[in-house]
Amino acid sequence: MPTTVDPATLPTIVDTHKEGSSDAYKPDAKLNARISIWRGDITKLKADMIVNAANKSLMGGGGVDGAIHRAAGKELLRECAGLGGAETGETKLTKGYNLPAKYIGHTVGPVYGEGRKEKCAQLLKSCYQSALELCAENGGGSIGFPSVSTGIYGYPIRDATHIALKTTREFLEKNDKITRVVYVVFQEKDEKVYNELVTEYFPIEAKAGGEAGAEGGEKAKETKGQEGEEVSELTNGDG
């Protein structure tokens, strides 16, 4: 079982999705080739940057936050201690230390509340936007996202996924420094939501004979199997 996963080895939605239409966006094969959905352990992703669903202190916590801090080691905690925390919707950059990722973008997602949906949506968009900007400003390449705020912070997964995908689409249309975006999920139900919604923002034209997706689907199954046993510690959620 490999200890790290290179984003370049993961199937993109070009491989895994046969077709999908959108009323708002036109199909763009080049953009679609930059999007992956992966069920696995984000601490094993050898990306240029992974995103941590952090709290305002940036000093570690449960779920993905705790897993990233444990895997990165004590040096990460020392660097975070000097950052002065972060506001909701903000992302701050650190080195990856013992992680295979070069950088970590620590973003603070909103705590969801029914009475403040619009504000929560703005803040969650800011999480994804600021993380993408930080990655692009620091060399670009690949970035891995957890599903921010959908754990103990209570953001409904479908609503959060719409925001993640829309923000990414709008960013990638204007910036070519990000070569791969990996949405990292650890539960099958979340993976299904991403797979269902992704073509609303990254539509795919059907290929003749339905050959699209066959090879990539098998590749996706193999990749998920590599890390399936290592994600149990993350099931408390992504902030």
Coordinates of N, CA and C in Angstrom, one line a residue:
M1 N 0.8 -1.2 0.0 CA 0.0 0.0 0.0 C 0.9 1.2 0.0
P2 N 0.7 2.1 -1.0 CA 1.6 3.3 -1.0 C 1.3 4.2 0.2
T3 N 2.4 4.9 0.6 CA 2.3 5.9 1.7 C 1.8 7.2 1.2
T4 N 2.0 7.5 0.0 CA 1.5 8.8 -0.6 C 0.8 8.6 -1.9
V5 N 0.0 9.6 -2.2 CA -0.8 9.6 -3.5 C -0.5 10.8 -4.2
D6 N 0.0 10.7 -5.4 CA 0.3 11.9 -6.3 C -1.0 12.3 -7.0
P7 N -1.4 13.5 -6.9 CA -2.7 13.9 -7.6 C -2.7 13.6 -9.1
A8 N -1.5 13.6 -9.7 CA -1.4 13.4 -11.1 C -1.8 11.9 -11.5
T9 N -1.8 11.0 -10.5 CA -2.2 9.6 -10.7 C -3.7 9.4 -10.6
L10 N -4.4 10.4 -10.0 CA -5.8 10.2 -9.8 C -6.6 10.5 -11.1
P11 N -7.7 9.7 -11.2 CA -8.6 10.0 -12.4 C -9.2 11.4 -12.3
T12 N -9.4 12.0 -13.4 CA -10.2 13.3 -13.4 C -11.6 13.0 -13.8
I13 N -12.5 14.0 -13.7 CA -13.9 13.8 -14.0 C -14.0 13.4 -15.5
V14 N -13.0 13.7 -16.3 CA -13.1 13.3 -17.7 C -13.1 11.8 -17.8
D15 N -12.4 11.2 -16.9 CA -12.3 9.7 -16.8 C -13.5 9.1 -16.2
T16 N -14.0 9.7 -15.2 CA -15.0 9.1 -14.3 C -16.5 9.4 -14.7
H17 N -16.7 10.5 -15.4 CA -18.1 10.9 -15.8 C -18.3 10.8 -17.3
K18 N -19.4 10.1 -17.7 CA -19.7 10.0 -19.1 C -20.2 11.3 -19.7
E19 N -21.1 11.9 -19.0 CA -21.7 13.1 -19.5 C -22.4 13.9 -18.4
G20 N -22.7 15.1 -18.6 CA -23.4 16.0 -17.6 C -23.6 17.4 -18.2
S21 N -24.8 17.9 -18.1 CA -25.1 19.2 -18.7 C -25.2 20.2 -17.6
S22 N -25.2 21.5 -18.0 CA -25.3 22.6 -17.1 C -26.0 23.7 -17.8
D23 N -26.9 24.4 -17.1 CA -27.5 25.6 -17.7 C -26.7 26.8 -17.6
A24 N -25.7 26.8 -16.7 CA -24.9 28.0 -16.4 C -23.5 28.0 -17.0
Y25 N -23.0 26.8 -17.3 CA -21.6 26.7 -17.8 C -21.5 25.9 -19.0
K26 N -20.5 26.2 -19.9 CA -20.3 25.5 -21.1 C -19.2 24.4 -20.8
P27 N -19.3 23.3 -21.5 CA -18.3 22.2 -21.4 C -16.9 22.8 -21.7
D28 N -15.9 22.4 -20.9 CA -14.6 22.8 -21.2 C -13.7 21.7 -20.8
A29 N -13.2 21.0 -21.8 CA -12.4 19.7 -21.5 C -11.1 20.0 -20.7
K30 N -10.5 21.2 -21.0 CA -9.3 21.5 -20.3 C -9.5 21.8 -18.8
L31 N -10.6 22.4 -18.5 CA -11.0 22.6 -17.1 C -11.3 21.3 -16.4
N32 N -12.1 20.5 -17.1 CA -12.5 19.2 -16.5 C -11.3 18.3 -16.2
A33 N -10.3 18.4 -17.0 CA -9.1 17.6 -16.8 C -8.3 18.1 -15.6
R34 N -8.7 19.1 -14.9 CA -8.1 19.6 -13.7 C -8.8 19.3 -12.4
I35 N -9.9 18.5 -12.5 CA -10.8 18.2 -11.4 C -10.8 16.7 -11.1
S36 N -10.5 16.4 -9.8 CA -10.6 15.0 -9.3 C -11.5 15.0 -8.1
I37 N -12.2 13.9 -7.9 CA -12.9 13.6 -6.6 C -12.3 12.3 -6.1
W38 N -11.8 12.3 -4.9 CA -11.1 11.1 -4.3 C -11.5 10.8 -2.9
R39 N -11.8 9.6 -2.7 CA -12.2 9.2 -1.3 C -10.9 8.5 -0.7
G40 N -10.3 9.3 0.2 CA -9.0 8.8 0.8 C -8.6 9.7 1.9
D41 N -7.4 9.6 2.3 CA -6.8 10.3 3.4 C -6.0 11.5 2.9
I42 N -6.5 12.7 3.3 CA -5.8 13.9 2.8 C -4.4 14.1 3.2
T43 N -4.0 13.4 4.4 CA -2.6 13.5 4.9 C -1.7 12.7 4.0
K44 N -2.2 11.9 3.1 CA -1.4 11.1 2.2 C -1.2 11.7 0.8
L45 N -1.9 12.8 0.6 CA -1.9 13.4 -0.7 C -0.7 14.3 -1.0
K46 N 0.1 13.9 -2.0 CA 1.3 14.6 -2.3 C 1.1 15.8 -3.2
A47 N 0.3 16.7 -2.7 CA -0.1 17.9 -3.5 C 0.8 19.0 -3.2
D48 N 0.8 20.0 -4.0 CA 1.6 21.3 -3.7 C 1.0 21.9 -2.5
M49 N -0.3 21.8 -2.3 CA -1.0 22.4 -1.1 C -2.2 21.5 -0.7
I50 N -2.3 21.2 0.5 CA -3.6 20.7 1.0 C -4.3 21.7 1.9
V51 N -5.6 21.6 2.0 CA -6.3 22.6 2.8 C -6.7 21.9 4.1
N52 N -6.5 22.6 5.2 CA -6.9 22.1 6.5 C -8.2 22.8 7.0
A53 N -9.2 22.1 7.4 CA -10.4 22.7 7.9 C -10.1 23.0 9.4
A54 N -9.6 24.2 9.6 CA -9.0 24.6 10.9 C -10.1 25.3 11.8
N55 N -9.7 25.6 13.1 CA -10.5 26.5 13.9 C -9.7 27.8 14.0
K56 N -10.3 28.8 14.6 CA -9.7 30.1 14.6 C -8.4 30.2 15.3
S57 N -8.1 29.3 16.2 CA -6.8 29.3 16.9 C -5.6 28.8 16.0
L58 N -6.0 28.0 15.0 CA -5.0 27.3 14.2 C -4.1 26.3 14.9
M59 N -4.5 26.0 16.1 CA -3.7 25.1 17.0 C -4.1 23.7 17.0
G60 N -4.9 23.3 16.1 CA -5.3 21.9 16.0 C -6.6 21.6 16.6
G61 N -7.2 20.5 16.3 CA -8.5 20.2 16.8 C -8.8 18.7 16.5
G62 N -10.1 18.5 16.2 CA -10.5 17.1 15.9 C -10.6 16.9 14.4
G63 N -11.1 15.7 14.0 CA -11.3 15.4 12.6 C -10.1 15.6 11.7
V64 N -10.3 16.2 10.5 CA -9.2 16.5 9.6 C -8.1 17.3 10.2
D65 N -8.5 18.4 11.0 CA -7.6 19.3 11.6 C -6.6 18.5 12.5
G66 N -7.1 17.7 13.3 CA -6.2 16.9 14.2 C -5.4 15.9 13.5
A67 N -5.9 15.3 12.4 CA -5.2 14.3 11.6 C -4.0 15.0 10.9
I68 N -4.2 16.2 10.4 CA -3.2 16.9 9.7 C -2.1 17.3 10.7
H69 N -2.5 17.8 11.8 CA -1.4 18.2 12.8 C -0.6 17.0 13.3
R70 N -1.3 15.9 13.5 CA -0.5 14.7 14.0 C 0.4 14.2 12.9
A71 N 0.0 14.2 11.7 CA 0.8 13.7 10.6 C 2.0 14.7 10.3
A72 N 1.7 16.0 10.4 CA 2.8 17.0 10.1 C 3.8 17.1 11.1
G73 N 3.5 16.9 12.4 CA 4.4 16.9 13.5 C 4.4 18.3 14.2
K74 N 5.2 18.3 15.3 CA 5.2 19.4 16.2 C 5.7 20.8 15.6
E75 N 6.5 20.7 14.5 CA 7.0 21.9 13.9 C 5.8 22.7 13.3
L76 N 4.8 22.0 12.9 CA 3.6 22.7 12.4 C 2.9 23.5 13.5
L77 N 2.8 22.9 14.6 CA 2.2 23.6 15.7 C 2.9 24.9 16.1
R78 N 4.3 24.8 16.1 CA 5.1 25.9 16.4 C 4.9 27.0 15.4
E79 N 4.8 26.7 14.1 CA 4.6 27.7 13.1 C 3.2 28.4 13.3
C80 N 2.2 27.5 13.5 CA 0.8 28.0 13.7 C 0.7 29.0 14.9
A81 N 1.5 28.7 15.9 CA 1.5 29.5 17.1 C 1.9 30.9 16.8
G82 N 2.7 31.1 15.8 CA 3.1 32.5 15.5 C 2.3 33.2 14.4
L83 N 1.2 32.6 14.0 CA 0.3 33.2 13.0 C -0.7 34.1 13.5
G84 N -1.0 34.0 14.8 CA -2.0 34.9 15.4 C -3.4 34.5 15.1
G85 N -3.6 33.2 14.8 CA -5.0 32.7 14.5 C -5.5 33.2 13.1
A86 N -6.7 33.0 12.9 CA -7.3 33.4 11.6 C -8.8 33.6 11.8
E87 N -9.4 34.5 11.0 CA -10.8 34.8 11.0 C -11.6 33.8 10.1
T88 N -12.8 33.7 10.4 CA -13.7 32.9 9.6 C -13.7 33.3 8.1
G89 N -13.5 32.4 7.2 CA -13.4 32.7 5.8 C -11.9 33.0 5.3
E90 N -11.0 33.1 6.3 CA -9.6 33.4 6.0 C -8.8 32.1 5.9
T91 N -7.7 32.1 5.1 CA -6.8 31.0 4.9 C -5.4 31.5 5.2
K92 N -4.6 30.8 6.0 CA -3.2 31.1 6.3 C -2.3 30.0 5.9
L93 N -1.2 30.3 5.4 CA -0.3 29.3 4.8 C 0.8 28.9 5.8
T94 N 1.1 27.6 5.8 CA 2.3 27.1 6.5 C 3.0 26.0 5.6
K95 N 4.2 25.6 6.0 CA 4.9 24.5 5.4 C 4.1 23.2 5.7
G96 N 4.4 22.2 4.9 CA 3.8 20.9 5.1 C 4.5 20.0 6.1
Y97 N 5.8 20.3 6.4 CA 6.6 19.6 7.4 C 6.6 18.1 7.0
N98 N 6.1 17.2 7.9 CA 6.2 15.8 7.7 C 5.2 15.2 6.7
L99 N 4.3 16.1 6.2 CA 3.3 15.7 5.2 C 4.0 15.6 3.9
P100 N 3.4 14.8 3.0 CA 3.9 14.8 1.6 C 3.6 16.1 0.8
A101 N 2.6 16.8 1.3 CA 2.2 18.1 0.7 C 3.3 19.2 1.0
K102 N 3.6 20.0 0.1 CA 4.5 21.1 0.3 C 4.0 22.2 1.2
Y103 N 2.8 22.5 1.1 CA 2.2 23.6 1.9 C 0.8 23.1 2.5
I104 N 0.4 23.8 3.6 CA -0.9 23.6 4.1 C -1.6 24.9 4.2
G105 N -2.8 25.0 3.6 CA -3.6 26.2 3.8 C -4.6 26.0 4.9
H106 N -4.5 26.7 6.0 CA -5.4 26.5 7.1 C -6.6 27.5 7.0
T107 N -7.7 27.0 6.7 CA -8.9 27.8 6.5 C -9.9 27.6 7.5
V108 N -10.6 28.7 7.9 CA -11.6 28.6 9.0 C -13.0 28.7 8.4
G109 N -13.7 27.6 8.4 CA -15.0 27.6 7.9 C -16.1 28.2 8.9
P110 N -17.2 28.6 8.4 CA -18.3 29.1 9.2 C -19.0 28.0 10.0
V111 N -19.5 28.3 11.2 CA -20.4 27.4 11.9 C -21.8 27.7 11.3
Y112 N -22.4 26.7 10.8 CA -23.7 26.8 10.0 C -24.8 27.2 11.0
G113 N -25.7 28.1 10.5 CA -26.9 28.5 11.3 C -28.0 28.8 10.3
E114 N -29.2 28.2 10.5 CA -30.3 28.4 9.6 C -30.7 29.9 9.4
G115 N -30.5 30.7 10.5 CA -30.8 32.1 10.4 C -29.8 33.0 9.7
R116 N -28.7 32.4 9.3 CA -27.6 33.2 8.7 C -27.1 32.5 7.4
K117 N -27.9 31.9 6.6 CA -27.5 31.1 5.5 C -26.7 31.9 4.5
E118 N -27.1 33.2 4.2 CA -26.4 34.0 3.2 C -25.0 34.3 3.7
K119 N -24.9 34.7 5.0 CA -23.6 35.0 5.5 C -22.7 33.8 5.5
C120 N -23.2 32.7 5.9 CA -22.4 31.4 5.9 C -21.9 31.1 4.5
A121 N -22.8 31.3 3.6 CA -22.4 31.0 2.2 C -21.3 31.9 1.7
Q122 N -21.3 33.2 2.1 CA -20.3 34.1 1.7 C -18.9 33.7 2.4
L123 N -19.0 33.3 3.6 CA -17.8 32.9 4.4 C -17.2 31.6 3.8
L124 N -18.1 30.7 3.5 CA -17.5 29.4 3.0 C -16.9 29.6 1.6
K125 N -17.5 30.5 0.8 CA -16.9 30.8 -0.5 C -15.6 31.4 -0.3
S126 N -15.4 32.3 0.7 CA -14.2 32.9 1.0 C -13.1 31.9 1.4
C127 N -13.5 30.9 2.1 CA -12.5 29.8 2.4 C -11.9 29.2 1.2
Y128 N -12.8 28.8 0.2 CA -12.2 28.2 -1.0 C -11.5 29.2 -1.9
Q129 N -12.0 30.4 -2.0 CA -11.4 31.4 -2.8 C -10.0 31.8 -2.3
S130 N -9.9 32.0 -1.0 CA -8.6 32.4 -0.4 C -7.6 31.3 -0.4
A131 N -8.1 30.1 -0.3 CA -7.1 28.9 -0.4 C -6.6 28.8 -1.8
L132 N -7.5 28.9 -2.8 CA -7.0 28.8 -4.2 C -6.1 30.0 -4.5
E133 N -6.3 31.2 -4.1 CA -5.5 32.3 -4.3 C -4.1 32.1 -3.7
L134 N -4.1 31.6 -2.4 CA -2.8 31.3 -1.8 C -2.0 30.3 -2.5
C135 N -2.6 29.2 -3.0 CA -1.9 28.2 -3.8 C -1.3 28.8 -5.0
A136 N -2.1 29.6 -5.8 CA -1.7 30.2 -7.0 C -0.5 31.1 -6.8
E137 N -0.6 31.9 -5.7 CA 0.5 32.9 -5.3 C 1.8 32.2 -4.9
N138 N 1.7 30.9 -4.5 CA 2.9 30.2 -4.0 C 3.3 29.1 -4.9
G139 N 3.2 29.4 -6.2 CA 3.7 28.4 -7.2 C 2.6 27.6 -7.9
G140 N 1.4 27.6 -7.4 CA 0.3 26.9 -8.0 C 0.5 25.4 -8.0
G141 N 0.1 24.7 -9.0 CA 0.2 23.2 -9.1 C -1.1 22.6 -8.6
S142 N -1.0 21.6 -7.7 CA -2.1 20.9 -7.2 C -2.6 21.3 -5.8
I143 N -3.9 21.2 -5.6 CA -4.4 21.5 -4.3 C -5.5 20.5 -3.9
G144 N -5.5 20.1 -2.6 CA -6.5 19.1 -2.1 C -7.4 19.8 -1.1
F145 N -8.7 19.7 -1.3 CA -9.6 20.2 -0.4 C -10.4 19.2 0.4
P146 N -10.6 19.3 1.7 CA -11.6 18.5 2.4 C -12.9 19.2 2.2
S147 N -14.0 18.7 2.7 CA -15.3 19.3 2.6 C -15.5 20.2 3.8
V148 N -15.1 21.5 3.6 CA -14.9 22.5 4.7 C -16.3 22.7 5.4
S149 N -16.3 22.7 6.7 CA -17.5 23.1 7.5 C -18.6 22.0 7.6
T150 N -18.4 20.9 6.9 CA -19.5 19.9 6.8 C -19.5 18.9 8.0
G151 N -18.5 19.0 8.9 CA -18.4 18.1 10.0 C -19.2 18.7 11.2
I152 N -18.4 18.9 12.3 CA -19.1 19.5 13.5 C -19.6 20.9 13.3
Y153 N -19.2 21.6 12.3 CA -19.7 22.9 12.0 C -21.1 22.9 11.4
G154 N -21.5 21.7 10.9 CA -22.9 21.5 10.6 C -23.4 22.0 9.2
Y155 N -22.5 22.4 8.3 CA -22.9 22.9 7.0 C -23.5 21.7 6.2
P156 N -24.7 21.8 5.6 CA -25.3 20.8 4.8 C -24.4 20.4 3.6
I157 N -24.1 19.1 3.4 CA -23.1 18.7 2.5 C -23.5 19.2 1.0
R158 N -24.7 19.1 0.7 CA -25.1 19.5 -0.7 C -24.9 21.0 -0.9
D159 N -25.3 21.8 0.1 CA -25.1 23.3 -0.1 C -23.6 23.6 -0.1
A160 N -22.8 23.0 0.8 CA -21.4 23.2 0.8 C -20.7 22.8 -0.5
T161 N -21.1 21.7 -1.1 CA -20.5 21.2 -2.3 C -20.8 22.2 -3.5
H162 N -22.0 22.7 -3.5 CA -22.4 23.7 -4.6 C -21.4 24.9 -4.5
I163 N -21.1 25.3 -3.3 CA -20.3 26.5 -3.1 C -18.8 26.1 -3.5
A164 N -18.4 25.0 -3.1 CA -17.0 24.5 -3.4 C -16.8 24.5 -4.9
L165 N -17.7 23.8 -5.6 CA -17.6 23.6 -7.0 C -17.7 25.0 -7.8
K166 N -18.7 25.8 -7.4 CA -18.9 27.1 -8.1 C -17.7 28.0 -8.0
T167 N -17.2 28.1 -6.7 CA -16.0 28.9 -6.5 C -14.8 28.4 -7.3
T168 N -14.6 27.1 -7.3 CA -13.5 26.6 -8.1 C -13.6 26.9 -9.5
R169 N -14.8 26.6 -10.1 CA -15.0 26.9 -11.5 C -14.7 28.3 -11.9
E170 N -15.2 29.2 -11.1 CA -15.0 30.7 -11.4 C -13.5 31.0 -11.3
F171 N -12.8 30.4 -10.3 CA -11.4 30.7 -10.2 C -10.6 30.1 -11.3
L172 N -10.8 28.9 -11.7 CA -10.0 28.3 -12.7 C -10.3 28.9 -14.1
E173 N -11.4 29.5 -14.3 CA -11.7 30.1 -15.6 C -10.7 31.3 -15.8
K174 N -10.2 31.9 -14.7 CA -9.4 33.1 -14.8 C -7.9 32.9 -14.4
N175 N -7.6 31.6 -13.9 CA -6.3 31.4 -13.4 C -5.8 30.0 -13.9
D176 N -4.7 29.9 -14.5 CA -4.2 28.7 -15.0 C -3.0 28.1 -14.2
K177 N -2.8 28.7 -13.0 CA -1.7 28.3 -12.2 C -2.0 27.0 -11.4
I178 N -3.3 26.8 -11.2 CA -3.8 25.6 -10.5 C -4.0 24.5 -11.5
T179 N -3.2 23.5 -11.5 CA -3.2 22.4 -12.5 C -4.1 21.3 -12.1
R180 N -4.4 21.1 -10.8 CA -5.3 20.0 -10.4 C -5.9 20.4 -9.1
V181 N -7.3 20.2 -9.0 CA -8.0 20.4 -7.8 C -8.6 19.0 -7.4
V182 N -8.2 18.6 -6.2 CA -8.7 17.3 -5.7 C -9.7 17.5 -4.5
Y183 N -10.9 17.1 -4.7 CA -11.9 17.2 -3.6 C -11.7 15.8 -2.8
V184 N -11.2 15.9 -1.6 CA -10.9 14.7 -0.8 C -12.1 14.5 0.1
V185 N -12.7 13.3 0.0 CA -13.8 13.0 0.9 C -13.5 11.6 1.6
F186 N -14.1 11.4 2.7 CA -13.8 10.1 3.4 C -15.0 9.3 3.6
Q187 N -16.2 9.7 3.3 CA -17.4 8.9 3.4 C -18.0 8.8 2.0
E188 N -18.6 7.6 1.8 CA -19.2 7.3 0.5 C -20.3 8.3 0.2
K189 N -21.1 8.6 1.2 CA -22.3 9.5 1.0 C -21.8 10.9 0.5
D190 N -20.7 11.4 1.0 CA -20.2 12.7 0.5 C -19.6 12.5 -0.9
E191 N -19.0 11.4 -1.2 CA -18.4 11.2 -2.5 C -19.6 11.2 -3.6
K192 N -20.7 10.6 -3.2 CA -21.8 10.6 -4.1 C -22.4 12.0 -4.4
V193 N -22.4 12.8 -3.4 CA -22.8 14.2 -3.6 C -21.9 14.9 -4.6
Y194 N -20.6 14.8 -4.4 CA -19.7 15.5 -5.3 C -19.8 15.0 -6.7
N195 N -19.9 13.6 -6.8 CA -20.1 13.1 -8.2 C -21.4 13.5 -8.8
E196 N -22.4 13.6 -8.1 CA -23.7 14.0 -8.6 C -23.7 15.5 -9.1
L197 N -23.1 16.4 -8.3 CA -23.2 17.8 -8.5 C -22.1 18.4 -9.4
V198 N -21.0 17.6 -9.6 CA -19.8 18.2 -10.2 C -20.1 18.7 -11.7
T199 N -20.9 17.9 -12.4 CA -21.1 18.3 -13.8 C -22.1 19.5 -14.0
E200 N -22.7 20.0 -12.9 CA -23.4 21.2 -12.9 C -22.5 22.4 -13.1
Y201 N -21.3 22.2 -12.7 CA -20.3 23.3 -12.8 C -19.2 23.0 -13.8
F202 N -19.0 21.7 -14.0 CA -18.0 21.2 -15.0 C -18.7 20.2 -15.9
P203 N -19.6 20.8 -16.8 CA -20.3 19.9 -17.7 C -19.4 19.1 -18.7
I204 N -19.9 17.9 -19.0 CA -19.1 17.0 -19.9 C -20.0 16.6 -21.1
E205 N -19.5 16.8 -22.3 CA -20.2 16.4 -23.5 C -20.1 14.8 -23.6
A206 N -21.2 14.2 -23.9 CA -21.2 12.7 -24.1 C -20.4 12.4 -25.3
K207 N -19.6 11.3 -25.2 CA -18.8 10.8 -26.3 C -19.6 9.7 -27.0
A208 N -19.3 9.5 -28.3 CA -20.0 8.5 -29.0 C -19.6 7.1 -28.5
G209 N -20.6 6.3 -28.4 CA -20.3 4.9 -27.9 C -20.2 4.7 -26.4
G210 N -20.3 5.9 -25.7 CA -20.2 5.8 -24.2 C -18.9 5.4 -23.7
E211 N -17.8 5.6 -24.4 CA -16.5 5.1 -23.9 C -16.0 6.0 -22.8
A212 N -16.5 7.2 -22.7 CA -16.0 8.1 -21.6 C -16.3 7.5 -20.2
G213 N -15.3 7.5 -19.4 CA -15.5 7.1 -18.0 C -15.1 5.7 -17.7
A214 N -15.1 4.8 -18.7 CA -14.9 3.4 -18.4 C -13.5 3.1 -17.8
E215 N -12.5 3.5 -18.5 CA -11.1 3.3 -17.9 C -10.9 4.0 -16.6
G216 N -11.4 5.3 -16.6 CA -11.2 6.1 -15.4 C -11.9 5.5 -14.2
G217 N -13.1 4.9 -14.5 CA -13.9 4.3 -13.4 C -13.1 3.2 -12.7
E218 N -12.5 2.4 -13.5 CA -11.7 1.3 -12.9 C -10.5 1.9 -12.1
K219 N -9.9 2.9 -12.7 CA -8.8 3.6 -12.0 C -9.2 4.2 -10.7
A220 N -10.4 4.8 -10.7 CA -10.9 5.3 -9.4 C -11.1 4.3 -8.4
K221 N -11.6 3.1 -8.8 CA -11.9 2.0 -7.8 C -10.6 1.6 -7.2
E222 N -9.5 1.4 -8.0 CA -8.2 1.0 -7.6 C -7.6 2.0 -6.6
T223 N -7.7 3.3 -6.9 CA -7.2 4.3 -6.0 C -7.9 4.4 -4.7
K224 N -9.2 4.3 -4.7 CA -10.0 4.3 -3.4 C -9.5 3.1 -2.6
G225 N -9.3 2.0 -3.2 CA -8.9 0.8 -2.4 C -7.6 1.0 -1.7
Q226 N -6.7 1.8 -2.3 CA -5.4 2.0 -1.7 C -5.4 2.6 -0.3
E227 N -6.4 3.5 -0.1 CA -6.4 4.3 1.1 C -7.6 4.0 2.0
G228 N -8.5 3.1 1.6 CA -9.7 2.9 2.3 C -9.6 2.6 3.8
E229 N -8.5 1.9 4.2 CA -8.3 1.5 5.6 C -7.7 2.6 6.4
E230 N -7.3 3.7 5.8 CA -6.6 4.7 6.6 C -7.4 5.9 6.9
V231 N -8.6 5.9 6.6 CA -9.4 7.2 6.7 C -10.3 7.2 7.9
S232 N -10.3 6.1 8.7 CA -11.3 6.0 9.8 C -11.1 7.1 10.8
E233 N -9.9 7.6 11.0 CA -9.7 8.6 12.0 C -10.2 9.9 11.6
L234 N -10.6 10.1 10.4 CA -11.1 11.4 9.9 C -12.6 11.5 9.9
T235 N -13.3 10.4 10.4 CA -14.8 10.4 10.2 C -15.5 11.3 11.2
N236 N -14.8 12.1 12.0 CA -15.5 13.0 12.9 C -15.8 14.3 12.1
G237 N -15.4 14.4 10.9 CA -15.8 15.5 10.0 C -14.7 16.6 9.8
D238 N -15.0 17.4 8.8 CA -14.1 18.4 8.3 C -14.4 19.8 8.9
G239 N -14.4 19.9 10.2 CA -14.7 21.3 10.7 C -16.1 21.7 10.7

